[in-house]
PDB file of C-alpha atoms in Angstrom:
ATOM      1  CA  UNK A   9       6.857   1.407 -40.335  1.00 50.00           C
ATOM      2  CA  UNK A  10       8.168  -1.335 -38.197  1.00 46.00           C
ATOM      3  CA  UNK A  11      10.170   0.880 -36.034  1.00 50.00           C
ATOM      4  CA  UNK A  12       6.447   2.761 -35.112  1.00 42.00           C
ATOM      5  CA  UNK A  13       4.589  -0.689 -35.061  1.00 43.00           C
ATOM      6  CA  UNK A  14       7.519  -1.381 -32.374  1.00 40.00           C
ATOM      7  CA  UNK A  15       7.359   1.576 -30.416  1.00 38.00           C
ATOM      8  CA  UNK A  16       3.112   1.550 -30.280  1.00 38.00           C
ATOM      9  CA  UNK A  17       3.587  -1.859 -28.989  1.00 36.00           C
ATOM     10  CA  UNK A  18       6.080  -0.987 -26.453  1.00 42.00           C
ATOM     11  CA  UNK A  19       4.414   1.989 -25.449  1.00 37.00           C
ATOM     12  CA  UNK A  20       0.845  -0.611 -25.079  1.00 39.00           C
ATOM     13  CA  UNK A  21       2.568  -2.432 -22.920  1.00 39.00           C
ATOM     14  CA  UNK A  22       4.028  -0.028 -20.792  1.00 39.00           C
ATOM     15  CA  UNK A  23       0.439   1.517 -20.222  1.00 35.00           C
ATOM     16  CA  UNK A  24      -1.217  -1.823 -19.315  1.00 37.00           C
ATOM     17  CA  UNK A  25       1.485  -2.733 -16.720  1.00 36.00           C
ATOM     18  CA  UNK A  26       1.570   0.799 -15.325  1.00 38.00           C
ATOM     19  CA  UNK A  27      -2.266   0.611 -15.106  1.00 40.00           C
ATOM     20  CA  UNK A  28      -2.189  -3.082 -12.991  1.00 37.00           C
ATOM     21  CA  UNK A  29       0.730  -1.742 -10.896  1.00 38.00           C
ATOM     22  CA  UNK A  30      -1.331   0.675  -9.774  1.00 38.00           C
ATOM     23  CA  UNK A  31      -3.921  -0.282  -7.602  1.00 39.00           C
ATOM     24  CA  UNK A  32      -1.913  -3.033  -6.107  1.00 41.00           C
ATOM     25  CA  UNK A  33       0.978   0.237  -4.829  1.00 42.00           C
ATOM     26  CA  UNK A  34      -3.193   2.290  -3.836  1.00 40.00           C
ATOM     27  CA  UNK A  35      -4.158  -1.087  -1.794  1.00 45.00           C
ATOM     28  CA  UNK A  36      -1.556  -1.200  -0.085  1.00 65.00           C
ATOM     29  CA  UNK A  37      -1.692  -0.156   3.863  1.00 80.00           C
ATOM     30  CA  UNK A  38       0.820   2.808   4.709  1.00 92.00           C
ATOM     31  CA  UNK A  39       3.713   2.442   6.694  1.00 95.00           C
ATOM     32  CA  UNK A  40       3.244   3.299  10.247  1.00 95.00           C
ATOM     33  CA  UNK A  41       5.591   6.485  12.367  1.00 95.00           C
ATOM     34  CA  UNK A  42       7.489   6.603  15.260  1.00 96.00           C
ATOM     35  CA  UNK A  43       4.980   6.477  18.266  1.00 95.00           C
ATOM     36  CA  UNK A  44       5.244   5.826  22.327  1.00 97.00           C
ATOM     37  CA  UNK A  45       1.897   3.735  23.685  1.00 97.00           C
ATOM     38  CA  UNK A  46       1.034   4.289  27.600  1.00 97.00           C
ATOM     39  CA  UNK A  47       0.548   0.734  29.291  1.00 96.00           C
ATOM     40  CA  UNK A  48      -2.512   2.288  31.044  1.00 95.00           C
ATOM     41  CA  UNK A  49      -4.015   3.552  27.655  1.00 97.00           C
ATOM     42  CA  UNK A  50      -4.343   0.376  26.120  1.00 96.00           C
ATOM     43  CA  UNK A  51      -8.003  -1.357  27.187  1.00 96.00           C
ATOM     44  CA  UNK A  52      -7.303  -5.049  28.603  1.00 96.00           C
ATOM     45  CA  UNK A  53      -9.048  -7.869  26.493  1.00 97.00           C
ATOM     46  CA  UNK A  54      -9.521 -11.076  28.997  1.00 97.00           C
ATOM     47  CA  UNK A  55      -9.673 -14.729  27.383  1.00 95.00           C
ATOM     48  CA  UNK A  56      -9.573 -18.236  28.875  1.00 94.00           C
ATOM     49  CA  UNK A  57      -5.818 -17.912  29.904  1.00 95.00           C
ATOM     50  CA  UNK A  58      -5.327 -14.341  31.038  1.00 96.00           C
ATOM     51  CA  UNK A  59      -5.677 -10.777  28.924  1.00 97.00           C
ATOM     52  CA  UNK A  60      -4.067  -9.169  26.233  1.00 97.00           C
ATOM     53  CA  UNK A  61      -3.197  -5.619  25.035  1.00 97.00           C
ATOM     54  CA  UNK A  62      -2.217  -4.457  21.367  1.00 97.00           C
ATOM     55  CA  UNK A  63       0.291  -2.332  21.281  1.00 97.00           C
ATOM     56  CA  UNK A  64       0.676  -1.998  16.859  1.00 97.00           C
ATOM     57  CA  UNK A  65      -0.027  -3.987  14.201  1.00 96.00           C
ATOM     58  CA  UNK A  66       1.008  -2.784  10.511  1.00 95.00           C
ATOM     59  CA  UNK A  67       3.595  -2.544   8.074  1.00 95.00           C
ATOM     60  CA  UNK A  68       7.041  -0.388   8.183  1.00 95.00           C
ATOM     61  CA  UNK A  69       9.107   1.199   5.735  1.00 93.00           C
ATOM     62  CA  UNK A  70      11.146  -2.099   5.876  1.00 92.00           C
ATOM     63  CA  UNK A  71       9.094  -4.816   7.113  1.00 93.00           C
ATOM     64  CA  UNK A  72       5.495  -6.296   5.852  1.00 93.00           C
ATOM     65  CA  UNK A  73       4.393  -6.399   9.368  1.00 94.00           C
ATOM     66  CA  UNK A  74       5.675  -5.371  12.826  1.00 96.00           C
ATOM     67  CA  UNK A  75       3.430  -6.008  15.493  1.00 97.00           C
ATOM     68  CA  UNK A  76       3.351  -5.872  19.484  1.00 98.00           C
ATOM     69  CA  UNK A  77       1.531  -6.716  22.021  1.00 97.00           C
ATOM     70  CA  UNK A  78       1.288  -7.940  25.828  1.00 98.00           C
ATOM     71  CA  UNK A  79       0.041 -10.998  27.557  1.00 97.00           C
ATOM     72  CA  UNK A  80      -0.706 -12.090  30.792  1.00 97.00           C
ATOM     73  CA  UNK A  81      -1.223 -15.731  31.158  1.00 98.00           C
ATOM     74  CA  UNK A  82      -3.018 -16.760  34.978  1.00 97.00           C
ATOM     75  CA  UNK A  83      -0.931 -18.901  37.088  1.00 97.00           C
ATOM     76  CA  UNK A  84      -1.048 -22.456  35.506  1.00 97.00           C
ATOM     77  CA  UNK A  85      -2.103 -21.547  32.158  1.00 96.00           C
ATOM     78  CA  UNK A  86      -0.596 -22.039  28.580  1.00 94.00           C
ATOM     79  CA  UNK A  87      -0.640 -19.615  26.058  1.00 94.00           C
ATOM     80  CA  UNK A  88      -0.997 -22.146  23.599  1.00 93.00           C
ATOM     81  CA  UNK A  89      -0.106 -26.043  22.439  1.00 92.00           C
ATOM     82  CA  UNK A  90       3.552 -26.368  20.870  1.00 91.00           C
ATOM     83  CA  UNK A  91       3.415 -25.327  17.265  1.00 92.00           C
ATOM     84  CA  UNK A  92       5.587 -23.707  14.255  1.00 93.00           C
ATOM     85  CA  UNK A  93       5.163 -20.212  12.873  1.00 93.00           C
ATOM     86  CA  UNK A  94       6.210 -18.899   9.882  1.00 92.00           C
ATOM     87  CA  UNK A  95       7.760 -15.592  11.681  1.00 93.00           C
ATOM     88  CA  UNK A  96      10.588 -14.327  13.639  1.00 94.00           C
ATOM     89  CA  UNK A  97       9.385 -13.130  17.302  1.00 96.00           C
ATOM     90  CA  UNK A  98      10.802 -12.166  20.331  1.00 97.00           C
ATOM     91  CA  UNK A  99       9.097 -11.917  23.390  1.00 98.00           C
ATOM     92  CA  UNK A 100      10.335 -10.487  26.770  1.00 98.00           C
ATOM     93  CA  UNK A 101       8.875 -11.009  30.171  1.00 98.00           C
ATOM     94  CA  UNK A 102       7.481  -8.409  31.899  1.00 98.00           C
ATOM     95  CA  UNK A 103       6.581 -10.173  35.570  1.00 98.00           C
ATOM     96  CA  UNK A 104       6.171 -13.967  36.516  1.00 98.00           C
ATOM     97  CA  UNK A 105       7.536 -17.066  36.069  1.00 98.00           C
ATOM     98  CA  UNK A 106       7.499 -18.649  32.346  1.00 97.00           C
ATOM     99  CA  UNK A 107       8.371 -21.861  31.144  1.00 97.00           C
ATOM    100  CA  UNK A 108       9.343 -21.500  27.622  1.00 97.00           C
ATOM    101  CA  UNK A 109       9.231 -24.224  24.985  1.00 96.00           C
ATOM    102  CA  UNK A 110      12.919 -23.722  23.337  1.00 93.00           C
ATOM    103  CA  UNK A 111      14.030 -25.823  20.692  1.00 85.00           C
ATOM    104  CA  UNK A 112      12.922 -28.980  22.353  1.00 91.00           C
ATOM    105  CA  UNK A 113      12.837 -28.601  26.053  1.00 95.00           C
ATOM    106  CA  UNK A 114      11.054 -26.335  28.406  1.00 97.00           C
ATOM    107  CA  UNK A 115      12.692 -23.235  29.992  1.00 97.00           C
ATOM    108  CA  UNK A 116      12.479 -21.325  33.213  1.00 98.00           C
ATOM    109  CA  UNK A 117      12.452 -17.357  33.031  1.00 98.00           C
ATOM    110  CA  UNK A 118      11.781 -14.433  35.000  1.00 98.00           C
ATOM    111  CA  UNK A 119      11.301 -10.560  34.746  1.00 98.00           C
ATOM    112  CA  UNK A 120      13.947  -9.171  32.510  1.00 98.00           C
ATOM    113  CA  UNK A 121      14.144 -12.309  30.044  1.00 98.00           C
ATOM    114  CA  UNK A 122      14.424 -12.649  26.748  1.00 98.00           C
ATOM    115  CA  UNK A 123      12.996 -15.603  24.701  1.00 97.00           C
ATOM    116  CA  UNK A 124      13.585 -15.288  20.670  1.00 97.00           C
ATOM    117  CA  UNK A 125      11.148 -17.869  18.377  1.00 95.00           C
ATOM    118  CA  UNK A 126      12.521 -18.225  15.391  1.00 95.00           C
ATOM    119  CA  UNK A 127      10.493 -18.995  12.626  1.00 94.00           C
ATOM    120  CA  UNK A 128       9.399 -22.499  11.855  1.00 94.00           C
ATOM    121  CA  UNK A 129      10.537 -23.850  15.193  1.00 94.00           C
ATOM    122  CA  UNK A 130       8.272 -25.485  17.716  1.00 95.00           C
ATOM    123  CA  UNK A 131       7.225 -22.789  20.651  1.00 95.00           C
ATOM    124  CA  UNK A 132       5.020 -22.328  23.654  1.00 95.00           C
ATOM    125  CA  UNK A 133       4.924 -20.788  27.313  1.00 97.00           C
ATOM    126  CA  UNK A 134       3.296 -21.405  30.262  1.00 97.00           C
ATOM    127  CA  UNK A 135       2.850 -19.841  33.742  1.00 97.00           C
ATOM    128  CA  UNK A 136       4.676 -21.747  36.372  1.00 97.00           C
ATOM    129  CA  UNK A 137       4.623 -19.170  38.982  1.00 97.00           C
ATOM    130  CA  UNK A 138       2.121 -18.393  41.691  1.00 97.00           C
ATOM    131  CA  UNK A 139       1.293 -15.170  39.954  1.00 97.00           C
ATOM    132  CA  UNK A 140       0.036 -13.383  36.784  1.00 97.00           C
ATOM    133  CA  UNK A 141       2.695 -13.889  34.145  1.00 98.00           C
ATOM    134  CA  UNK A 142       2.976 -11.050  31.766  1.00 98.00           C
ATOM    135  CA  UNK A 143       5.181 -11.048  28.746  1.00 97.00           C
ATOM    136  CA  UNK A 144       5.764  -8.409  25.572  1.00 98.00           C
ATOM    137  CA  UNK A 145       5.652  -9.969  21.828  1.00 97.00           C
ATOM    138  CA  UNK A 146       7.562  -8.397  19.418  1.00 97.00           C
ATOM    139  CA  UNK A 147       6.304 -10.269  15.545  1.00 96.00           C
ATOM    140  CA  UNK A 148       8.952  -9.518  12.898  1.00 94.00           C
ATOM    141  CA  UNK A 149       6.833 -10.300   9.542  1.00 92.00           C
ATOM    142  CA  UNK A 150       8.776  -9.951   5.924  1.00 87.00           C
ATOM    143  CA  UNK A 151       7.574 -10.595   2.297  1.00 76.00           C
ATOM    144  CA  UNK A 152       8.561 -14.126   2.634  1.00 71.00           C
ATOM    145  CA  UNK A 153       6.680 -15.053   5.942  1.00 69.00           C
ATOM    146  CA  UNK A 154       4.045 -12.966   5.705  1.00 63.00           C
ATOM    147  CA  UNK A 155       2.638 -14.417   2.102  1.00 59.00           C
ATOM    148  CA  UNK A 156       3.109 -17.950   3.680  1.00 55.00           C
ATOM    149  CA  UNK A 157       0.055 -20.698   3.206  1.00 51.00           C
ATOM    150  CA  UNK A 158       0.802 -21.383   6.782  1.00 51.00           C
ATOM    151  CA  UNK A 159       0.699 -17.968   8.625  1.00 47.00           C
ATOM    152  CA  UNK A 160      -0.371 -18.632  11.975  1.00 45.00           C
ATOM    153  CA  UNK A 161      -1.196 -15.310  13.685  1.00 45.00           C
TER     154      UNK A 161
END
């Protein structure tokens, strides 16, 4: 008798957590596939400091969230005041002349460069050139930044 009172119960339970695990694996968004995006199929959005094109945004077999996307910021405008984000990103510059916020000092880069944020360190750019600056970000988002209070996206 107890060994069946046992096994009900264990069975009960099984049911119930296999019935909430459920729609939480239904919810969630599926993994995107290998793709190639034309720079001249992707529709321009302009804001105070330049434009911007999204490239993806979603999650991966491995990560939460990869997304990518590319900004141009006019000559003598700043993406945005120093701050901290939670994630990993890497950004690479396209054309122009950035100033980078690195650590704690300000950088000068070109075409070809490479700037990597890491998360929770102090960031920013701006366009020091006499040109459009335009710049690639790559945002590298995993179960631990992703579910943070302070996500800044």
């Amino acid at each position: 008798m107890l060994i069946c009172r046992t096994f009900t119960l264990g069975l009960f339970i099984a049911l119930i957590t296999a019935g909430l695990a459920a729609p939480a694996q239904t919810s969630k968004t599926t993994a995107m596939t290998s793709t190639a995006i034309e720079w001249d199929s992707l529709t321009a959005k302009t804001n105070a400091n330049g434009s911007s094109r999204q490239f993806f945004q979603g999650p991966t077999t491995t990560l939460d969230e990869l997304e990518c996307h590319a900004s141009t910021l006019n000559p003598g405008a700043t993406n945005h005041v120093i701050l901290e984000r939670p994630h990993d990103e890497v950004i690479i510059v396209k054309e122009g002349t950035i100033e980078a916020y690195v650590g704690d000092k300000w950088v000068s880069v070109g075409p070809g460069s490479v700037i990597f944020n890491a998360a929770n360190t102090p960031q920013s750019m701006r366009n020091v050139g006499t040109i459009p600056a335009t710049y690639h970000v790559i945002v590298i988002e995993t179960v631990a930044t992703s579910k943070s209070p302070a996500a800044v996206k």
